[in-house]
Amino acid sequence: MDIDVFAAAHAREWERLDELVRRRRSLTGEEVDELVELYQRVSTHLSVVRASGQDPVLAGRLSSQVARARSAVTGSHASSWADFAGFFTRVFPAVLYRLRWWWIGVTVGTLTVSTVTGVWIATNPDVLAALGTPESIARYVEHDFANYYVENPPGSFAAQVWTNNAWVAAQAIIFGVAFGLPTLGVLFLNAVNLGMAAGMMFSLDRGDVFFALILPHGLLELTAVFVAGGVGLKLGWTLVSPGPRTRLRALGEEARAAVAVALGLVVVLFVSGLIEGLVTGWITNTWLAIGIGVVAEALFFAYVFTVGRKAHQEGETGDIENAPAAVPVAG
């Protein structure tokens, strides 16, 4: 075998592999598959060159190239801390920004349903009476609503609401694969429940108490649920209208982005859970409690529209193909 002819025949493949390894954090799904294929192919080339024994320098070069490609494919290219930082500085905020109009739309729609429900209940005695007896409604408004936030130890209550909210968010995302219809159901149910609580509180002139107890944690918590709902609806819409991509490929790409959102929202909901468990109902200064919620919400939006926009403009899609453990490959 003429080793020079062999090297000339495969030089473009070796150069392409180097290029993909250098750009491993911003590859598309197709490029990830190409990286894996070239890694396997060049590994075979290395075996051929070594077996020939004609060019130790070329063998060393290919050996180094294969090692770098292996690191890119298996995810050992960076430490777990670097991957963790990369996820929260690029992947998660980028997909939040890319899908912003979906979850902003969900926010507007949900708050509209909640407001209409609340006004309907508060201004219609017959509707209010259908929700319970005057005694049970008074007990809810005067005692149960506020007591809910302080009847359990703060730590265990924070963990409880974190788990519950994470499950609601996960449902909103996962149900997207059913064309988003169950996601709409989850969002509608939550909107109506919020409106019912508001309607009962306002019907007995306790609207100030309602907002004092909802706003500190609810701003961030509800935003996280709205984000999950928007991502779930986008996932469902991808099945209806995949665009120029095949339906399977489009679903795979959006599903991986949805997983990135689900992972990121675990942290967001952890923060809102801490606020609900340690601030709501426990800090008696209403404006201080609300101020904490406003700051948390403002930081989230600043995160999305500064960090997320920058990462999105640099080409980050939010696809988690570069996860630490392994690089997913399309079937």
CSV table of C-alpha atoms in Angstrom, one decimal:
chain,number,residue,atom,x,y,z
A,1,MET,CA,0.0,0.0,0.0
A,2,ASP,CA,1.3,3.5,-0.9
A,3,ILE,CA,0.9,5.4,2.3
A,4,ASP,CA,1.1,8.8,0.5
A,5,VAL,CA,-1.8,7.9,-1.8
A,6,PHE,CA,-3.8,6.6,1.2
A,7,ALA,CA,-3.2,9.9,3.1
A,8,ALA,CA,-4.2,12.0,0.0
A,9,ALA,CA,-7.3,10.0,-0.4
A,10,HIS,CA,-8.5,10.5,3.1
A,11,ALA,CA,-7.0,14.0,3.9
A,12,ARG,CA,-10.4,15.8,3.6
A,13,GLU,CA,-12.0,13.4,6.0
A,14,TRP,CA,-9.3,14.0,8.6
A,15,GLU,CA,-9.6,17.8,8.1
A,16,ARG,CA,-13.4,17.6,8.5
A,17,LEU,CA,-13.1,15.5,11.7
A,18,ASP,CA,-10.7,18.2,13.2
A,19,GLU,CA,-13.2,20.9,12.3
A,20,LEU,CA,-16.1,19.1,13.9
A,21,VAL,CA,-14.1,18.4,17.1
A,22,ARG,CA,-13.2,22.1,17.3
A,23,ARG,CA,-16.9,23.1,17.1
A,24,ARG,CA,-18.2,20.3,19.2
A,25,ARG,CA,-20.3,22.6,21.5
A,26,SER,CA,-22.2,24.1,18.6
A,27,LEU,CA,-22.9,21.2,16.3
A,28,THR,CA,-26.3,20.5,14.7
A,29,GLY,CA,-27.9,17.1,15.1
A,30,GLU,CA,-26.7,16.0,11.6
A,31,GLU,CA,-23.1,17.2,12.4
A,32,VAL,CA,-23.1,15.2,15.6
A,33,ASP,CA,-23.9,12.0,13.6
A,34,GLU,CA,-21.2,13.0,11.1
A,35,LEU,CA,-18.7,13.4,13.9
A,36,VAL,CA,-19.4,9.9,15.2
A,37,GLU,CA,-19.2,8.4,11.7
A,38,LEU,CA,-15.9,10.1,11.0
A,39,TYR,CA,-14.5,9.1,14.4
A,40,GLN,CA,-15.2,5.5,13.6
A,41,ARG,CA,-13.8,5.8,10.0
A,42,VAL,CA,-10.6,7.5,11.1
A,43,SER,CA,-10.1,5.0,13.8
A,44,THR,CA,-10.1,2.4,11.0
A,45,HIS,CA,-7.6,4.5,9.0
A,46,LEU,CA,-5.3,4.6,12.1
A,47,SER,CA,-5.4,0.8,12.3
A,48,VAL,CA,-4.4,0.6,8.6
A,49,VAL,CA,-1.5,3.1,8.9
A,50,ARG,CA,-0.2,1.3,12.0
A,51,ALA,CA,-0.4,-2.1,10.3
A,52,SER,CA,1.6,-0.8,7.3
A,53,GLY,CA,4.4,0.5,9.6
A,54,GLN,CA,5.4,2.9,6.8
A,55,ASP,CA,4.8,6.3,8.5
A,56,PRO,CA,5.1,6.6,12.3
A,57,VAL,CA,4.6,10.3,12.1
A,58,LEU,CA,1.2,10.0,10.4
A,59,ALA,CA,0.3,7.2,12.8
A,60,GLY,CA,1.0,9.5,15.7
A,61,ARG,CA,-1.0,12.3,14.2
A,62,LEU,CA,-4.0,10.1,13.5
A,63,SER,CA,-3.7,8.7,17.0
A,64,SER,CA,-3.9,12.1,18.5
A,65,GLN,CA,-6.8,13.1,16.3
A,66,VAL,CA,-8.7,9.9,17.2
A,67,ALA,CA,-8.1,10.6,20.9
A,68,ARG,CA,-9.6,14.1,20.6
A,69,ALA,CA,-12.5,12.8,18.6
A,70,ARG,CA,-13.2,10.1,21.2
A,71,SER,CA,-13.3,12.8,23.9
A,72,ALA,CA,-15.8,14.8,21.9
A,73,VAL,CA,-18.0,11.8,21.3
A,74,THR,CA,-18.0,10.4,24.8
A,75,GLY,CA,-18.3,13.8,26.4
A,76,SER,CA,-15.0,13.6,28.4
A,77,HIS,CA,-13.9,16.8,26.6
A,78,ALA,CA,-14.6,18.9,29.7
A,79,SER,CA,-15.0,18.5,33.4
A,80,SER,CA,-18.5,18.0,34.9
A,81,TRP,CA,-18.3,21.5,36.4
A,82,ALA,CA,-17.5,23.0,33.0
A,83,ASP,CA,-20.4,21.1,31.4
A,84,PHE,CA,-22.7,22.3,34.3
A,85,ALA,CA,-21.6,25.9,33.7
A,86,GLY,CA,-22.0,25.5,30.0
A,87,PHE,CA,-25.6,24.2,30.4
A,88,PHE,CA,-26.7,27.1,32.5
A,89,THR,CA,-24.8,29.8,30.6
A,90,ARG,CA,-25.6,28.6,27.1
A,91,VAL,CA,-28.0,25.6,26.5
A,92,PHE,CA,-30.8,26.4,29.0
A,93,PRO,CA,-31.0,30.2,28.5
A,94,ALA,CA,-30.7,29.8,24.7
A,95,VAL,CA,-33.7,27.5,24.4
A,96,LEU,CA,-35.7,29.8,26.8
A,97,TYR,CA,-35.0,32.7,24.5
A,98,ARG,CA,-35.6,30.8,21.3
A,99,LEU,CA,-39.0,29.7,22.5
A,100,ARG,CA,-39.9,32.9,24.3
A,101,TRP,CA,-42.9,33.7,22.2
A,102,TRP,CA,-44.5,30.3,23.0
A,103,TRP,CA,-44.2,30.8,26.8
A,104,ILE,CA,-45.1,34.5,26.7
A,105,GLY,CA,-48.2,33.5,24.8
A,106,VAL,CA,-49.0,30.9,27.4
A,107,THR,CA,-48.5,33.5,30.1
A,108,VAL,CA,-51.0,35.9,28.5
A,109,GLY,CA,-53.5,33.1,27.8
A,110,THR,CA,-53.3,31.6,31.3
A,111,LEU,CA,-53.6,35.0,33.1
A,112,THR,CA,-56.5,35.9,30.9
A,113,VAL,CA,-58.4,32.7,31.9
A,114,SER,CA,-57.5,33.2,35.5
A,115,THR,CA,-58.7,36.8,35.5
A,116,VAL,CA,-62.0,36.0,33.7
A,117,THR,CA,-62.6,33.1,36.2
A,118,GLY,CA,-61.8,35.2,39.2
A,119,VAL,CA,-64.0,38.1,38.1
A,120,TRP,CA,-66.9,35.8,37.2
A,121,ILE,CA,-66.8,34.2,40.7
A,122,ALA,CA,-66.3,37.4,42.6
A,123,THR,CA,-69.1,39.2,40.8
A,124,ASN,CA,-71.7,36.4,40.7
A,125,PRO,CA,-73.1,35.3,44.0
A,126,ASP,CA,-74.7,32.2,42.4
A,127,VAL,CA,-71.4,31.1,41.0
A,128,LEU,CA,-69.7,31.7,44.4
A,129,ALA,CA,-72.5,29.7,46.2
A,130,ALA,CA,-71.9,26.8,43.8
A,131,LEU,CA,-68.3,26.5,45.2
A,132,GLY,CA,-69.3,25.9,48.8
A,133,THR,CA,-71.4,27.0,51.7
A,134,PRO,CA,-70.9,30.6,53.0
A,135,GLU,CA,-69.2,29.1,56.1
A,136,SER,CA,-66.8,27.0,54.1
A,137,ILE,CA,-65.9,29.9,51.8
A,138,ALA,CA,-65.4,32.2,54.8
A,139,ARG,CA,-63.2,29.6,56.5
A,140,TYR,CA,-61.1,29.3,53.3
A,141,VAL,CA,-60.7,33.0,52.9
A,142,GLU,CA,-60.1,33.9,56.5
A,143,HIS,CA,-58.0,31.0,57.6
A,144,ASP,CA,-57.2,28.1,55.2
A,145,PHE,CA,-55.6,30.2,52.3
A,146,ALA,CA,-53.1,31.9,54.6
A,147,ASN,CA,-52.6,28.9,56.9
A,148,TYR,CA,-51.5,26.7,53.9
A,149,TYR,CA,-48.2,28.5,53.8
A,150,VAL,CA,-47.3,28.2,57.5
A,151,GLU,CA,-49.0,25.1,58.8
A,152,ASN,CA,-45.9,22.9,58.0
A,153,PRO,CA,-42.2,23.4,58.8
A,154,PRO,CA,-40.6,25.7,56.2
A,155,GLY,CA,-38.0,23.2,55.0
A,156,SER,CA,-40.4,20.3,54.4
A,157,PHE,CA,-43.0,22.6,52.9
A,158,ALA,CA,-40.4,24.0,50.4
A,159,ALA,CA,-39.5,20.5,49.4
A,160,GLN,CA,-43.1,19.5,49.0
A,161,VAL,CA,-44.0,22.5,46.7
A,162,TRP,CA,-40.8,22.0,44.8
A,163,THR,CA,-41.7,18.4,44.0
A,164,ASN,CA,-45.3,19.2,43.2
A,165,ASN,CA,-44.4,22.1,40.9
A,166,ALA,CA,-41.7,20.2,39.1
A,167,TRP,CA,-44.2,17.4,38.4
A,168,VAL,CA,-46.7,19.9,37.0
A,169,ALA,CA,-44.0,21.4,34.8
A,170,ALA,CA,-42.9,18.0,33.7
A,171,GLN,CA,-46.4,17.0,32.8
A,172,ALA,CA,-46.9,20.2,30.7
A,173,ILE,CA,-43.7,19.3,28.7
A,174,ILE,CA,-44.2,15.6,28.4
A,175,PHE,CA,-47.8,15.9,27.3
A,176,GLY,CA,-46.6,17.9,24.3
A,177,VAL,CA,-45.9,14.7,22.4
A,178,ALA,CA,-49.7,14.1,22.3
A,179,PHE,CA,-49.9,17.2,19.9
A,180,GLY,CA,-50.0,19.4,23.0
A,181,LEU,CA,-53.6,18.8,23.8
A,182,PRO,CA,-53.0,17.4,27.4
A,183,THR,CA,-50.7,20.3,27.9
A,184,LEU,CA,-53.5,22.7,27.2
A,185,GLY,CA,-55.6,20.8,29.8
A,186,VAL,CA,-52.9,21.1,32.5
A,187,LEU,CA,-52.6,24.8,31.8
A,188,PHE,CA,-56.3,25.4,31.8
A,189,LEU,CA,-56.8,23.5,35.0
A,190,ASN,CA,-54.1,25.5,36.8
A,191,ALA,CA,-55.5,28.8,35.4
A,192,VAL,CA,-59.0,28.0,36.6
A,193,ASN,CA,-57.8,26.9,40.1
A,194,LEU,CA,-55.8,30.2,40.4
A,195,GLY,CA,-58.9,32.2,39.3
A,196,MET,CA,-61.1,30.3,41.7
A,197,ALA,CA,-58.8,31.2,44.6
A,198,ALA,CA,-58.7,34.8,43.6
A,199,GLY,CA,-62.4,35.0,43.1
A,200,MET,CA,-63.2,33.7,46.5
A,201,MET,CA,-60.7,36.0,48.2
A,202,PHE,CA,-61.9,39.1,46.3
A,203,SER,CA,-65.5,38.2,47.0
A,204,LEU,CA,-64.9,38.8,50.7
A,205,ASP,CA,-62.6,41.9,50.1
A,206,ARG,CA,-59.4,39.9,50.8
A,207,GLY,CA,-57.7,40.6,47.5
A,208,ASP,CA,-54.8,42.3,49.3
A,209,VAL,CA,-54.2,39.1,51.2
A,210,PHE,CA,-54.4,37.1,48.0
A,211,PHE,CA,-51.7,39.1,46.3
A,212,ALA,CA,-49.5,39.4,49.4
A,213,LEU,CA,-49.3,35.6,49.6
A,214,ILE,CA,-49.2,34.8,45.9
A,215,LEU,CA,-46.8,37.3,44.5
A,216,PRO,CA,-43.6,36.5,46.5
A,217,HIS,CA,-43.2,33.0,45.2
A,218,GLY,CA,-45.9,33.0,42.5
A,219,LEU,CA,-44.2,35.3,40.0
A,220,LEU,CA,-41.3,32.9,39.5
A,221,GLU,CA,-43.2,29.7,40.1
A,222,LEU,CA,-46.0,30.5,37.6
A,223,THR,CA,-43.4,31.7,35.0
A,224,ALA,CA,-41.7,28.4,35.3
A,225,VAL,CA,-45.0,26.6,34.7
A,226,PHE,CA,-45.8,28.9,31.7
A,227,VAL,CA,-42.4,28.2,30.2
A,228,ALA,CA,-43.0,24.4,30.6
A,229,GLY,CA,-46.4,24.9,28.9
A,230,GLY,CA,-45.0,26.9,26.1
A,231,VAL,CA,-42.3,24.2,25.5
A,232,GLY,CA,-44.9,21.5,25.6
A,233,LEU,CA,-47.1,23.3,23.0
A,234,LYS,CA,-44.1,23.9,20.8
A,235,LEU,CA,-43.3,20.2,21.0
A,236,GLY,CA,-46.9,19.3,20.0
A,237,TRP,CA,-46.9,21.9,17.1
A,238,THR,CA,-43.7,20.4,15.8
A,239,LEU,CA,-45.6,17.2,15.1
A,240,VAL,CA,-48.2,19.1,13.2
A,241,SER,CA,-45.8,21.4,11.3
A,242,PRO,CA,-42.2,20.1,11.3
A,243,GLY,CA,-41.2,22.6,8.6
A,244,PRO,CA,-38.4,21.6,6.2
A,245,ARG,CA,-37.2,18.9,8.6
A,246,THR,CA,-38.6,15.3,8.6
A,247,ARG,CA,-41.2,14.9,11.3
A,248,LEU,CA,-39.0,12.4,13.2
A,249,ARG,CA,-35.9,14.7,13.1
A,250,ALA,CA,-37.9,17.8,14.1
A,251,LEU,CA,-39.4,15.9,17.0
A,252,GLY,CA,-36.0,14.6,18.1
A,253,GLU,CA,-34.4,18.1,18.1
A,254,GLU,CA,-37.3,19.8,19.9
A,255,ALA,CA,-37.6,16.9,22.4
A,256,ARG,CA,-33.9,17.3,23.3
A,257,ALA,CA,-34.4,21.0,23.8
A,258,ALA,CA,-37.5,20.2,25.9
A,259,VAL,CA,-35.4,18.0,28.1
A,260,ALA,CA,-32.9,20.8,28.5
A,261,VAL,CA,-35.8,23.1,29.7
A,262,ALA,CA,-37.1,20.4,32.1
A,263,LEU,CA,-33.6,20.1,33.7
A,264,GLY,CA,-33.2,23.8,34.0
A,265,LEU,CA,-36.6,24.4,35.4
A,266,VAL,CA,-35.8,22.0,38.3
A,267,VAL,CA,-33.4,24.7,39.5
A,268,VAL,CA,-35.8,27.6,38.8
A,269,LEU,CA,-38.6,25.8,40.8
A,270,PHE,CA,-36.2,25.0,43.6
A,271,VAL,CA,-35.6,28.8,44.0
A,272,SER,CA,-39.4,29.5,43.9
A,273,GLY,CA,-39.9,26.6,46.4
A,274,LEU,CA,-37.4,28.2,48.8
A,275,ILE,CA,-39.2,31.5,48.5
A,276,GLU,CA,-42.6,29.9,49.1
A,277,GLY,CA,-41.3,27.9,52.0
A,278,LEU,CA,-39.2,30.6,53.7
A,279,VAL,CA,-40.7,33.9,52.7
A,280,THR,CA,-44.4,33.5,51.9
A,281,GLY,CA,-46.4,33.7,55.1
A,282,TRP,CA,-43.3,34.0,57.2
A,283,ILE,CA,-42.1,37.5,56.4
A,284,THR,CA,-44.8,39.8,57.7
A,285,ASN,CA,-43.6,42.8,55.9
A,286,THR,CA,-45.7,42.5,52.8
A,287,TRP,CA,-43.7,44.8,50.6
A,288,LEU,CA,-40.4,43.1,51.5
A,289,ALA,CA,-41.9,39.7,50.7
A,290,ILE,CA,-43.2,40.9,47.4
A,291,GLY,CA,-40.0,42.7,46.7
A,292,ILE,CA,-38.1,39.4,47.0
A,293,GLY,CA,-40.4,37.8,44.5
A,294,VAL,CA,-40.1,40.8,42.1
A,295,VAL,CA,-36.3,40.6,42.3
A,296,ALA,CA,-36.3,36.8,41.6
A,297,GLU,CA,-38.6,37.4,38.6
A,298,ALA,CA,-36.5,40.3,37.3
A,299,LEU,CA,-33.3,38.2,37.5
A,300,PHE,CA,-35.0,35.4,35.6
A,301,PHE,CA,-36.0,37.7,32.7
A,302,ALA,CA,-32.6,39.3,32.7
A,303,TYR,CA,-31.1,35.9,32.5
A,304,VAL,CA,-33.2,34.9,29.5
A,305,PHE,CA,-33.0,38.2,27.6
A,306,THR,CA,-29.3,38.8,28.1
A,307,VAL,CA,-27.5,35.5,28.6
A,308,GLY,CA,-30.1,33.6,26.5
A,309,ARG,CA,-30.2,36.0,23.7
A,310,LYS,CA,-26.4,36.2,23.4
A,311,ALA,CA,-26.1,32.4,23.4
A,312,HIS,CA,-28.9,32.1,20.8
A,313,GLN,CA,-27.3,34.7,18.5
A,314,GLU,CA,-24.0,32.8,18.7
A,315,GLY,CA,-25.8,29.7,17.3
A,316,GLU,CA,-26.8,27.8,20.4
A,317,THR,CA,-30.1,26.0,19.8
A,318,GLY,CA,-30.7,24.6,23.2
A,319,ASP,CA,-30.2,21.0,21.9
A,320,ILE,CA,-28.5,19.0,24.6
A,321,GLU,CA,-26.6,16.8,22.2
A,322,ASN,CA,-23.4,17.8,24.0
A,323,ALA,CA,-24.4,16.5,27.4
A,324,PRO,CA,-21.5,15.4,29.6
A,325,ALA,CA,-22.2,11.6,29.6
A,326,ALA,CA,-22.5,11.0,25.9
A,327,VAL,CA,-23.5,12.5,22.6
A,328,PRO,CA,-26.9,11.3,21.4
A,329,VAL,CA,-26.9,9.9,17.8
A,330,ALA,CA,-29.9,9.9,15.6
A,331,GLY,CA,-31.2,6.4,14.7
